[in-house]
Tab-separated table of C-alpha atoms and ligand atoms in Angstrom:
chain	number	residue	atom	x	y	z
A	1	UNK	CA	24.332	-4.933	7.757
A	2	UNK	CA	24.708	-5.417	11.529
A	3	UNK	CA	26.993	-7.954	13.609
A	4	UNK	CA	24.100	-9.238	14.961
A	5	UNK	CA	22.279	-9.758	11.361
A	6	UNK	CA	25.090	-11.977	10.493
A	7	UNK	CA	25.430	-13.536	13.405
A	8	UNK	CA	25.599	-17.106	12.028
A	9	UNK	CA	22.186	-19.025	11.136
A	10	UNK	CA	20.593	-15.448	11.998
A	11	UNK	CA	19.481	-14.512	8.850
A	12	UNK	CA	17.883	-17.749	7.958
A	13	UNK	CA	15.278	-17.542	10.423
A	14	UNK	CA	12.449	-15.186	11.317
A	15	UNK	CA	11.634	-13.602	14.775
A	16	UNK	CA	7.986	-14.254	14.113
A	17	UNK	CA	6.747	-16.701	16.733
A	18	UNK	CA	3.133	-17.399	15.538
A	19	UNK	CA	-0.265	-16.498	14.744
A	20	UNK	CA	-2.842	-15.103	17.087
A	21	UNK	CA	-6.323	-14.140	16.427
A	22	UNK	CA	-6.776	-10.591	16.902
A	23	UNK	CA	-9.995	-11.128	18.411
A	24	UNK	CA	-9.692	-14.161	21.141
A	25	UNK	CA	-5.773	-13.988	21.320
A	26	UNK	CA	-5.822	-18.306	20.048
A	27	UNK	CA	-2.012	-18.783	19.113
A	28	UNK	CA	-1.412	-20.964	15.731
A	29	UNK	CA	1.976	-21.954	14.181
A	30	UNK	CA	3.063	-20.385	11.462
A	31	UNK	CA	1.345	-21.655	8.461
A	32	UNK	CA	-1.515	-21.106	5.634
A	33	UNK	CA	-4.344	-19.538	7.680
A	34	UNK	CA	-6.125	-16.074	7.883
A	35	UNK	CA	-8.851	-16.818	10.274
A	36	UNK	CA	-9.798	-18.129	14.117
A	37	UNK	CA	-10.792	-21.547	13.996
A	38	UNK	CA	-12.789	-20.566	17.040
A	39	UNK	CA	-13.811	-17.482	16.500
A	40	UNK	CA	-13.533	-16.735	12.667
A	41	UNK	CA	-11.640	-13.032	13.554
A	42	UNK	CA	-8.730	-12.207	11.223
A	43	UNK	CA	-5.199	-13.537	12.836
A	44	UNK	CA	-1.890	-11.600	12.626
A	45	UNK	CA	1.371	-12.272	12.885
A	46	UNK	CA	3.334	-11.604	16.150
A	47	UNK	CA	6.939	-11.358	17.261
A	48	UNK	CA	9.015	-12.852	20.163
A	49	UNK	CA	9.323	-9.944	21.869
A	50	UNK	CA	12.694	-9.805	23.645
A	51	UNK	CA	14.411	-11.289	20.447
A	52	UNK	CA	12.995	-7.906	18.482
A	53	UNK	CA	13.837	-5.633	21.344
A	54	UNK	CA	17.572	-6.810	21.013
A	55	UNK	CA	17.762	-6.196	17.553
A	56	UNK	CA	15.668	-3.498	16.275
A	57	UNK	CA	17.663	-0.159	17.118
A	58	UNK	CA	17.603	3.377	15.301
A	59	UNK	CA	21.063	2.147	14.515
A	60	UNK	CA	20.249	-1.373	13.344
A	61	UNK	CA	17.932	-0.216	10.826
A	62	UNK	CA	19.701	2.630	10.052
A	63	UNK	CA	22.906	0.586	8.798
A	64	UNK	CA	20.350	-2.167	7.097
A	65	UNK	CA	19.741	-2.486	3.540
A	66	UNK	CA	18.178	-0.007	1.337
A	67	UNK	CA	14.852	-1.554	1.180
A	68	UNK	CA	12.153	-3.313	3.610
A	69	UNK	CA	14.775	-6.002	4.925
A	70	UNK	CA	16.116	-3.175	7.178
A	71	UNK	CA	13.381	-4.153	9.680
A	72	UNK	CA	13.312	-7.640	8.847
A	73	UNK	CA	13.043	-7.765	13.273
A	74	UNK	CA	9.890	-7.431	12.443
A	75	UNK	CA	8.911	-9.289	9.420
A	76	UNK	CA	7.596	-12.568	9.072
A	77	UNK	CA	10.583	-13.861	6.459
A	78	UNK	CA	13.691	-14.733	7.204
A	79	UNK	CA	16.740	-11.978	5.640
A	80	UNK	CA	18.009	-14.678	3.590
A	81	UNK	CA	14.813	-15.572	1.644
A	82	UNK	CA	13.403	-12.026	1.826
A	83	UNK	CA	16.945	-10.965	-0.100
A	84	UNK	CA	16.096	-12.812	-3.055
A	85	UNK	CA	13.240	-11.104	-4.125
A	86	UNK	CA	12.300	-7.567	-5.836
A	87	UNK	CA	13.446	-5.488	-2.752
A	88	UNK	CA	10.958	-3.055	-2.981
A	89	UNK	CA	10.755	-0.076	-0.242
A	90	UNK	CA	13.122	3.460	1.240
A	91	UNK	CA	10.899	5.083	-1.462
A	92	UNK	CA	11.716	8.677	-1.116
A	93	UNK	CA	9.856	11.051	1.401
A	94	UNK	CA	9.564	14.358	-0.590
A	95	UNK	CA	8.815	18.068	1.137
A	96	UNK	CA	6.490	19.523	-0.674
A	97	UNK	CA	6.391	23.182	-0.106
A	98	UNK	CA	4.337	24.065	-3.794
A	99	UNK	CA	1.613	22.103	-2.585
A	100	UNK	CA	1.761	23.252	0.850
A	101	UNK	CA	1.650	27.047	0.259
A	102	UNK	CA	-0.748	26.185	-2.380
A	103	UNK	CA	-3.173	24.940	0.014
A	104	UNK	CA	-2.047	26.715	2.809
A	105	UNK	CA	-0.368	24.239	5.196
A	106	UNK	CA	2.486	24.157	7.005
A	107	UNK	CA	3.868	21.144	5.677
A	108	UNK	CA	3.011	18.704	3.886
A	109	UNK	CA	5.583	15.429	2.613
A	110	UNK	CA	4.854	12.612	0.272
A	111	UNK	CA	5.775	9.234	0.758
A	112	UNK	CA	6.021	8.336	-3.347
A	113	UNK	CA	5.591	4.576	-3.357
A	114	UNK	CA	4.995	5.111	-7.247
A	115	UNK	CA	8.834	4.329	-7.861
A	116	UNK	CA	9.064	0.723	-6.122
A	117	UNK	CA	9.749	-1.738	-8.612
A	118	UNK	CA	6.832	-2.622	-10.052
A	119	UNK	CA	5.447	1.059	-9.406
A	120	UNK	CA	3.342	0.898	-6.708
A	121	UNK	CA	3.178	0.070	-2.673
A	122	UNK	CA	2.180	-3.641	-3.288
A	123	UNK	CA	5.897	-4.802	-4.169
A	124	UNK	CA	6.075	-4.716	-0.256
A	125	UNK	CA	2.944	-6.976	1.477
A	126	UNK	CA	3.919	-9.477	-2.044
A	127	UNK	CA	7.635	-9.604	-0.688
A	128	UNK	CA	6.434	-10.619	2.720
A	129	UNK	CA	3.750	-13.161	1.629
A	130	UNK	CA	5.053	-14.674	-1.778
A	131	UNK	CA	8.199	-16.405	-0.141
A	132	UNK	CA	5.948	-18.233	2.855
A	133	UNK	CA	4.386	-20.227	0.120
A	134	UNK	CA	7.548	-21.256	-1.124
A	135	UNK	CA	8.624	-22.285	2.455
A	136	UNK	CA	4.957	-23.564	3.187
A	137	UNK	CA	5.579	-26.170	0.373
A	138	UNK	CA	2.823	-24.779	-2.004
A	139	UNK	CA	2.867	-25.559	-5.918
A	140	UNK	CA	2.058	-21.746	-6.756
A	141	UNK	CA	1.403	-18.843	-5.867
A	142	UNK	CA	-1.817	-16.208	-6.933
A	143	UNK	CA	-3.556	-13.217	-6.152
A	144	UNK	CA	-6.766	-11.220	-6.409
A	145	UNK	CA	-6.275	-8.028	-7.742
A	146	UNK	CA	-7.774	-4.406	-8.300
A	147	UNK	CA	-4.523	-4.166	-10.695
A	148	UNK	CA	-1.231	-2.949	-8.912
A	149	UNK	CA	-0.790	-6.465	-6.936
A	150	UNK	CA	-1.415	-8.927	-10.246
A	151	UNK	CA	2.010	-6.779	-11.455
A	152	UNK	CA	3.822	-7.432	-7.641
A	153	UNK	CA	2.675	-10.468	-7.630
A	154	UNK	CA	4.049	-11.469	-10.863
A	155	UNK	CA	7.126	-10.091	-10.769
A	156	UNK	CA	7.993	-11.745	-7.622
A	157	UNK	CA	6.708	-15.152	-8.533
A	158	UNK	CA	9.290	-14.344	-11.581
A	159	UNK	CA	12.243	-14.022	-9.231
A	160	UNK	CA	10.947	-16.589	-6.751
A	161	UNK	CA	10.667	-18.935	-10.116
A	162	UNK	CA	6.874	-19.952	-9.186
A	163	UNK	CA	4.380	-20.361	-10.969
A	164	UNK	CA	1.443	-17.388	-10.516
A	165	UNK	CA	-1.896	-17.073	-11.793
A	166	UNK	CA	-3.528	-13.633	-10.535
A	167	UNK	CA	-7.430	-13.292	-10.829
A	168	UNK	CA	-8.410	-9.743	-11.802
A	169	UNK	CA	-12.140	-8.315	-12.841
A	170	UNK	CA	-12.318	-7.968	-16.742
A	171	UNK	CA	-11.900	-4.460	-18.502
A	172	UNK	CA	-8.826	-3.216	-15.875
A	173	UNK	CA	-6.668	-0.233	-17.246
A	174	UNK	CA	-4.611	-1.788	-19.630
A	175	UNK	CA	-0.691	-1.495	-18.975
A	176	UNK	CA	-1.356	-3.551	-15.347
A	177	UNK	CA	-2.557	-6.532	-17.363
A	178	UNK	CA	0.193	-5.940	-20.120
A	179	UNK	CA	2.782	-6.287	-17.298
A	180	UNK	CA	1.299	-8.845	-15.000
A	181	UNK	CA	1.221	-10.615	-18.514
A	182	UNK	CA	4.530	-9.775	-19.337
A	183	UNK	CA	6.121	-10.861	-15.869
A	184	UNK	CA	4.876	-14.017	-17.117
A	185	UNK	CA	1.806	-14.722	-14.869
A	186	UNK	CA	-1.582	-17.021	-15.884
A	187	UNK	CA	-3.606	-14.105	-16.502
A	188	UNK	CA	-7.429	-14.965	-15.719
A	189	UNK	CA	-9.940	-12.311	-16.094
A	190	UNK	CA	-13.409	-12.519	-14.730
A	191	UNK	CA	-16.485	-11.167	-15.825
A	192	UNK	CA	-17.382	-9.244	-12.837
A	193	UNK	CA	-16.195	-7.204	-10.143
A	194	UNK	CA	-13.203	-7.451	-8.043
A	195	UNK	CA	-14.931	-9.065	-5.753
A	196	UNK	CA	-15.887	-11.828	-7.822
A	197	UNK	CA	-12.537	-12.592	-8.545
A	198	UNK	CA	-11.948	-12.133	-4.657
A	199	UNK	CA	-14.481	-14.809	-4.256
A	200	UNK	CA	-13.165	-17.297	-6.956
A	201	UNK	CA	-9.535	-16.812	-5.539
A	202	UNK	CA	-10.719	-17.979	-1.834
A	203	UNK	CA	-12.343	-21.015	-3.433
A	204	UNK	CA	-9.116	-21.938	-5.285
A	205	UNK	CA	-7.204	-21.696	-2.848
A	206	UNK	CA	-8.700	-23.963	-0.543
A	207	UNK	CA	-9.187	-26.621	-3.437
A	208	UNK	CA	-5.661	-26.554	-5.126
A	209	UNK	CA	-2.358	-26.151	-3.251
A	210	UNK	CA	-1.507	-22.104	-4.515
A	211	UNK	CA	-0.572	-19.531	-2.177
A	212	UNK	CA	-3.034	-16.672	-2.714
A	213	UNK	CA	-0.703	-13.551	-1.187
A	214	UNK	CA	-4.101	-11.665	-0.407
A	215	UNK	CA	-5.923	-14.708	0.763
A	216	UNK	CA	-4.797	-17.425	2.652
A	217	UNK	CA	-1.158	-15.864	3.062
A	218	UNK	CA	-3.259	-12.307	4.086
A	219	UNK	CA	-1.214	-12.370	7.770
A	220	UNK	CA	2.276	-11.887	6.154
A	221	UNK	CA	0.681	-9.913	3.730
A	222	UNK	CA	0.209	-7.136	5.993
A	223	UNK	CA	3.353	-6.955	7.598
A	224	UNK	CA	4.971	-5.946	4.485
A	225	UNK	CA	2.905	-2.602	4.278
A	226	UNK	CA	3.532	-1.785	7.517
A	227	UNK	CA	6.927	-0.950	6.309
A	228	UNK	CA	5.598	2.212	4.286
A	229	UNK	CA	4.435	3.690	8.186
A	230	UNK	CA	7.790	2.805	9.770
A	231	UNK	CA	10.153	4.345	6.699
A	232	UNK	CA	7.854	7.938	7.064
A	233	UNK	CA	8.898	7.788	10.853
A	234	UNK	CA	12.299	6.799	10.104
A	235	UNK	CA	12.398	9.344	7.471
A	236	UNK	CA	11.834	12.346	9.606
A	237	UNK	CA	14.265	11.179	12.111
A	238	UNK	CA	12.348	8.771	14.487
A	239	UNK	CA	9.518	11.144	14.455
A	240	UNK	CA	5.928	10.373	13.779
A	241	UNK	CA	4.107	13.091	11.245
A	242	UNK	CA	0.852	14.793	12.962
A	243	UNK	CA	-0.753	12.705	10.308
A	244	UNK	CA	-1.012	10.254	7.093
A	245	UNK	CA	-3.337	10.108	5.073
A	246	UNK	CA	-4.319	6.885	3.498
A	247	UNK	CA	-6.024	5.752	0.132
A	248	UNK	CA	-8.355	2.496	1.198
A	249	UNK	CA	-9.289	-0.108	-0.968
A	250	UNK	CA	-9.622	-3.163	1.224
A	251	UNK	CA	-8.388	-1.532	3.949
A	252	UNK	CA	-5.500	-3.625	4.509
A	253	UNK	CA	-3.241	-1.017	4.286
A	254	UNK	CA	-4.494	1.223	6.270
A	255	UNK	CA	-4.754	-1.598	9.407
A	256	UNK	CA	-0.825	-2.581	8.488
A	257	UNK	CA	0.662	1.451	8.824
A	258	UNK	CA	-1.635	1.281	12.165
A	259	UNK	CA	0.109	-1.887	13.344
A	260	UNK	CA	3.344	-0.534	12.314
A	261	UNK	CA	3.208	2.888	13.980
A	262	UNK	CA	2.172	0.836	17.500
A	263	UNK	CA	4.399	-1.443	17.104
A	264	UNK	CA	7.613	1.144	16.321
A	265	UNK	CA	6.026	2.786	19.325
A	266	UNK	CA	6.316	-0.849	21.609
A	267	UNK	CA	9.999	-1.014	20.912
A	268	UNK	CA	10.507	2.643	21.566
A	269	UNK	CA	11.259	3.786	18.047
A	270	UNK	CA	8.347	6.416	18.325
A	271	UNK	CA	6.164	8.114	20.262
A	272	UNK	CA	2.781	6.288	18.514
A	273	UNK	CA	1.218	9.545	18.214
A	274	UNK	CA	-0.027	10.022	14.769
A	275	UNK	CA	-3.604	10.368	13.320
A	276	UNK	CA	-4.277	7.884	10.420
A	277	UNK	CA	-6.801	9.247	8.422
A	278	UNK	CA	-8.567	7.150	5.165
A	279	UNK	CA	-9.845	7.643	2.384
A	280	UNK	CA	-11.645	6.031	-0.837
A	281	UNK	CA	-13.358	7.930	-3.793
A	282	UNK	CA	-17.788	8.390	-3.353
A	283	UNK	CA	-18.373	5.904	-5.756
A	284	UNK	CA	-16.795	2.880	-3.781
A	285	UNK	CA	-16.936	3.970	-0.161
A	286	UNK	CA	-17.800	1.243	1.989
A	287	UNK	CA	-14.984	2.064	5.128
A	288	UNK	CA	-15.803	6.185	4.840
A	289	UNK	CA	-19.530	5.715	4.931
A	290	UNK	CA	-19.140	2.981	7.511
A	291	UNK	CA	-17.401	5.940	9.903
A	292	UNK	CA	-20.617	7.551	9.718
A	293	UNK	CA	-23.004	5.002	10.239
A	294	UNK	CA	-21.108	2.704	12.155
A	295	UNK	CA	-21.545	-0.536	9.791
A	296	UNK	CA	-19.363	-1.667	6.801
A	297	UNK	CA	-22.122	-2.286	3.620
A	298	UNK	CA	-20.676	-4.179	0.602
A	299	UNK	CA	-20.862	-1.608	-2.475
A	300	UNK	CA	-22.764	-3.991	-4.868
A	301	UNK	CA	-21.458	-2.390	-8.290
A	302	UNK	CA	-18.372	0.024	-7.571
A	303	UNK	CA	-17.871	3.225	-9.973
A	304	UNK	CA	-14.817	5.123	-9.835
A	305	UNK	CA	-11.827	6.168	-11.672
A	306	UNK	CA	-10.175	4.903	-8.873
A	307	UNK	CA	-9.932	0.803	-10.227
A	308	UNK	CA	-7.373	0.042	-7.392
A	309	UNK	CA	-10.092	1.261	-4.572
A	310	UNK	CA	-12.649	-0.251	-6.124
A	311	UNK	CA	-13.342	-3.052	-3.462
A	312	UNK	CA	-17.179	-3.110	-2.802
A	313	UNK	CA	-16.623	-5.450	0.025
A	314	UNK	CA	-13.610	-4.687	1.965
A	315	UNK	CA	-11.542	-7.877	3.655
A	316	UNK	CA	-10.263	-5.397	6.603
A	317	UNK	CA	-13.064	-3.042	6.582
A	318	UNK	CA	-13.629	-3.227	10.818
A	319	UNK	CA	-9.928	-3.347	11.460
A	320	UNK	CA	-9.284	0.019	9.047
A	321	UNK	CA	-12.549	1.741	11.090
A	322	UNK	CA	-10.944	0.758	14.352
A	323	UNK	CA	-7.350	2.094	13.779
A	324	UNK	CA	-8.597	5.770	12.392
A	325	UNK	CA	-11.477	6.109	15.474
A	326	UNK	CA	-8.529	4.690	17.639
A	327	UNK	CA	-5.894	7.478	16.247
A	328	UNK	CA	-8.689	10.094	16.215
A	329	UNK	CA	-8.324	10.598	12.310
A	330	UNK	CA	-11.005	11.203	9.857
A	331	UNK	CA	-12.564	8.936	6.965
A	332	UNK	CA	-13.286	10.871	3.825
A	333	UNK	CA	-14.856	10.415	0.293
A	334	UNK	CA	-14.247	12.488	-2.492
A	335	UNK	CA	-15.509	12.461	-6.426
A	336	UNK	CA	-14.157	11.221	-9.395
A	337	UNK	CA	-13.475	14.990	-10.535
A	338	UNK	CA	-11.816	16.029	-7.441
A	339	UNK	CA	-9.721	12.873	-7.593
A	340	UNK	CA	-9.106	13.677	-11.360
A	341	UNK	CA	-8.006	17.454	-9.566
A	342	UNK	CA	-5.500	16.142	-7.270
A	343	UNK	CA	-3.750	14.151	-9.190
A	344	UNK	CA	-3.063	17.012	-11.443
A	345	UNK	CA	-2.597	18.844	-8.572
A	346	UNK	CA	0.008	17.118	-7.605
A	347	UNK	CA	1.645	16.491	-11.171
A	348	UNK	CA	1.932	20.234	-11.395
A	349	UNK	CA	3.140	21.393	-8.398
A	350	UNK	CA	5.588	18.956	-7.374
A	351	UNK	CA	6.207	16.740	-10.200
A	352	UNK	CA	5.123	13.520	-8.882
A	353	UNK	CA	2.953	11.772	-11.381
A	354	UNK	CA	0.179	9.689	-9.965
A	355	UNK	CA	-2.800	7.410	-10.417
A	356	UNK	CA	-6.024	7.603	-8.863
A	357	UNK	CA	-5.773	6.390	-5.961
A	358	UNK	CA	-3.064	8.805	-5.193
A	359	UNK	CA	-5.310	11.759	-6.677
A	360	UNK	CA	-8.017	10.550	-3.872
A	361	UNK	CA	-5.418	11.457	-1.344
A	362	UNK	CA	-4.747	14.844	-2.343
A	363	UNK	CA	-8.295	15.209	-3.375
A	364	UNK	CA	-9.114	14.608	0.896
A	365	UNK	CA	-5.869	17.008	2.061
A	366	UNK	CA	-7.508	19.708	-0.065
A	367	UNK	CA	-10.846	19.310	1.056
A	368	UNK	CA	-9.918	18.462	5.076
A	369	UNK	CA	-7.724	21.749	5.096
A	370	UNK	CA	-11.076	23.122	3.365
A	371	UNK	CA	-13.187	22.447	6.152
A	372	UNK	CA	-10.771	22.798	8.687
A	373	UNK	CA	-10.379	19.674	9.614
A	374	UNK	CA	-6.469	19.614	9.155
A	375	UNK	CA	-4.985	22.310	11.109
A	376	UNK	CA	-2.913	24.495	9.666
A	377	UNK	CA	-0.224	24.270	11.405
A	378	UNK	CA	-0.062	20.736	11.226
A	379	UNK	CA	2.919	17.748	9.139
A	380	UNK	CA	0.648	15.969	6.922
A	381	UNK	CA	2.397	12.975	5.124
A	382	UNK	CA	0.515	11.552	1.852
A	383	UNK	CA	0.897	7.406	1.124
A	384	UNK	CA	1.358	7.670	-2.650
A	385	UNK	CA	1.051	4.614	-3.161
A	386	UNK	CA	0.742	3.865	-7.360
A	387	UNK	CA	1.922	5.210	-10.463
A	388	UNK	CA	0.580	7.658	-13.133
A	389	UNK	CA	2.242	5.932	-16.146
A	390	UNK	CA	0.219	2.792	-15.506
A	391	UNK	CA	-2.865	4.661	-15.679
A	392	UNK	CA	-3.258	7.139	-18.518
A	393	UNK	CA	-6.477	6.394	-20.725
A	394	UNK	CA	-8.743	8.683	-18.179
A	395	UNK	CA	-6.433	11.945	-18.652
A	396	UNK	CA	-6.883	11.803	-22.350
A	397	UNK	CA	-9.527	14.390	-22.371
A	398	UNK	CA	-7.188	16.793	-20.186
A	399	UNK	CA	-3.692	16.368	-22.724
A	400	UNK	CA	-3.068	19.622	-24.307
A	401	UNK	CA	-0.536	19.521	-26.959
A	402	UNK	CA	-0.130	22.315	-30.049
A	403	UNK	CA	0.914	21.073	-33.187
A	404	UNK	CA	2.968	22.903	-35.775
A	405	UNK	CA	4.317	22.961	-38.830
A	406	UNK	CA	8.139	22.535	-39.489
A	407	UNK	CA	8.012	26.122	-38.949
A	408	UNK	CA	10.110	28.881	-36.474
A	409	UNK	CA	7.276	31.541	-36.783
A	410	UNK	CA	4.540	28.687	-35.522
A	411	UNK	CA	6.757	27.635	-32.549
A	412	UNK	CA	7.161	31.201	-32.086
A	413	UNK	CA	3.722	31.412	-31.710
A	414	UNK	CA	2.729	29.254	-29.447
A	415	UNK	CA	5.932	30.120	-27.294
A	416	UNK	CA	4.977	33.641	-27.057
A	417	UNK	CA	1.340	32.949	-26.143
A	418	UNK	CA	2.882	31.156	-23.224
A	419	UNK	CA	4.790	33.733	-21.702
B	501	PLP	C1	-4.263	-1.755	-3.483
B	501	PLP	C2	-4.043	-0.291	-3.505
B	501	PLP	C3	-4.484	0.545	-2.453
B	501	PLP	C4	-5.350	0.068	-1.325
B	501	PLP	O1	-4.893	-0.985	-0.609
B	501	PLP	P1	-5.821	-1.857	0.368
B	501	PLP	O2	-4.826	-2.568	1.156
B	501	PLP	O3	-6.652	-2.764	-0.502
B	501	PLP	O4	-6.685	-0.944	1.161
B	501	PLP	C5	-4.125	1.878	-2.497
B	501	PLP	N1	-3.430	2.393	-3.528
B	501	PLP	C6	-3.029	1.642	-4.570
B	501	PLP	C7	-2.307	2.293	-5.676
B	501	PLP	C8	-3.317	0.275	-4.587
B	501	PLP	O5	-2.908	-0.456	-5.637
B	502	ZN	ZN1	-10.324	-16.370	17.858
């Protein structure tokens, strides 16, 4: 920890100095809101600017914790709060040279969110959101999930003590309501689509006092993911990648690792150079058709083995479009099969097991080196952003097992026939 992170009554306060909406610049105090009163544009959280400038060094961060709180500059919590919960984040950035010779890249890195601890990216924008409720006053706290942020959000509430009731559409893969369940959340399942959930989640929360992380607390949401960005640039020592490639569901994440890469770039920590690329899988591709047509279309009923992508109508939809035209990457929609592909893919040549939504990732670097879109001689870094192990019921088809007897000739067999 720094001197000047324990600098008395410095932890216990945040740098964040209000809200302002992204579209008519309207300041608001810190408090429940996601939207202009004026204007009805998204707001985001900004930063006193001078404060962050004196704090946030290479060598601040660099001596901070092992986890998100080692930019807490520029987070919206204070350290001391932000401390007590999972500590998610400094996920490893692995080189990997199988896939990268496989498909005939220079290089290609993986930032493997899959081991935070509730196994996927969404431990961060919960530990950035969950605790404003608390301070906000609010009675509980809630989400709307695809899957992966009914487990963060649970967890959390768990170590925050809160009560949490996460909203998820019926018939999800199984293990992700097993452990939201098991983290002790109100489990409510509706029959429908995400979005339908979505929907009954923004009604809630303006009727009962609950803090719905991906709702009304949607600001501070965001700033957590931006940590993924500033870790990759941190990783390869204060340098940004040529590229990142980014799974979109809502397209929140993709708008926070934009807003993190500018704002690394504001207090000189990079250059702000990097193409952010998305992408979703065909059968729920609002954002990547929306980069060819130029308009965002709600997906009425989404199909994809890709459950955490599939969000027919996408919260931050514009915002995602503007930060990959803005960066000059590309938007990209592959199938089911070449999702199913990558994620093997990647299981087999580098030994990083992932779900979908990770598959879709390495499903688009295969096809954009393809097609010649990525260069060859270009740093690629892949957001992994969930885990395998959470997901397994769709790979059942491809498990290949032999069984034998107690038996050294059978196993002799079957080894042979493998070498
Ligand atoms: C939620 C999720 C995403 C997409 O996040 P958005 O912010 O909704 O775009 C990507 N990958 C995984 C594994 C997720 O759970
Ligand atoms: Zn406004």
């Amino acid at each position: 920890m720094t001197s000047a992170a324990c600098a008395k009554g410095e932890v216990s306060k945040t740098l964040a100095s209000g809200l302002y909406c992204k579209s008519c610049g309207k300041r608001f105090e810190l408090s429940v809101r996601s939207a202009c009163d004026e204007c009805f544009a998204p707001v985001e959280v900004r930063y006193d600017e001078a404060s962050v400038a004196e704090r946030l060094t290479k060598q601040s961060v660099s001596h901070g914790p092992q986890n998100i709180w080692r930019y807490w500059p520029l987070l919206p919590v204070s350290l001391s709060e932000g401390i007590k919960g999972t500590n998610p984040g400094m996920t490893p950035l692995r080189e990997c040279q199988n896939l990268a010779s496989e498909l005939g890249v220079k290089r290609v890195l993986v930032k493997d969110d899959t081991v935070n601890p509730t196994y996927s990216f969404k431990d961060r924008p919960v530990a950035t959101s969950l605790p404003k409720a608390i301070e906000f006053g609010l009675k509980g706290v809630g989400c709307a999930s695809t899957g992966n942020l009914a487990g963060a959000t649970a967890a959390s509430a768990a170590k925050y003590r809160v009560p949490c009731y996460v909203l998820i559409p019926q018939g999800l893969e199984k293990n992700k309501v097993l452990s939201a369940s098991a983290y002790g959340a109100t489990v409510i399942e509706v029959k429908g689509t995400y979005d339908t959930a979505n929907r009954l989640a923004n009604l809630i929360a303006d009727r009962y006092s609950v803090g719905f992380v991906n709702v009304n607390l949607r600001p501070y949401y965001v700033e957590g993911s931006k940590t993924l960005a500033m870790e990759v640039v941190e990783q390869l020592g204060w340098q940004e990648p040529d590229r990142m490639i980014v799974p979109m569901g809502s397209g929140a994440l993709l708008t926070a690792v934009g807003k993190g890469i500018s704002e690394l770039s504001m207090y000189g920590l990079s250059s702000g150079s990097c193409m952010i690329s998305g992408t979703q899988p065909e059968g729920c591709s609002p954002i990547s058709s929306a980069y060819e047509t130029g308009e965002v279309l709600p997906v009425e009923k989404p199909k994809t083995v890709a459950e955490s992508l599939a969000i027919g109508d996408p919260a931050s939809g514009d915002e995602a479009l503007g930060v990959i035209r803005g960066s000059g990457g590309f938007a990209d929609a592959p199938t089911d099969s070449e999702i199913v592909e990558g994620q093997l893919l990647l299981a087999r040549e580098e030994g990083i097991f992932t779900e979908p939504a990770g598959g879709t990732v390495i499903a688009s670097l295969r096809r954009k080196i393809d097609d010649g879109t990525i260069r060859r001689d270009e740093t690629v870094v892949c957001l992994i952003t969930g885990n395998g192990l959470k997901v397994p019921s769709h790979l059942e088809s491809s498990i290949r097992t032999s069984v034998v007897g107690p038996d050294l000739r059978e196993v002799e067999q079957v080894f042979r026939s493998g070498l």
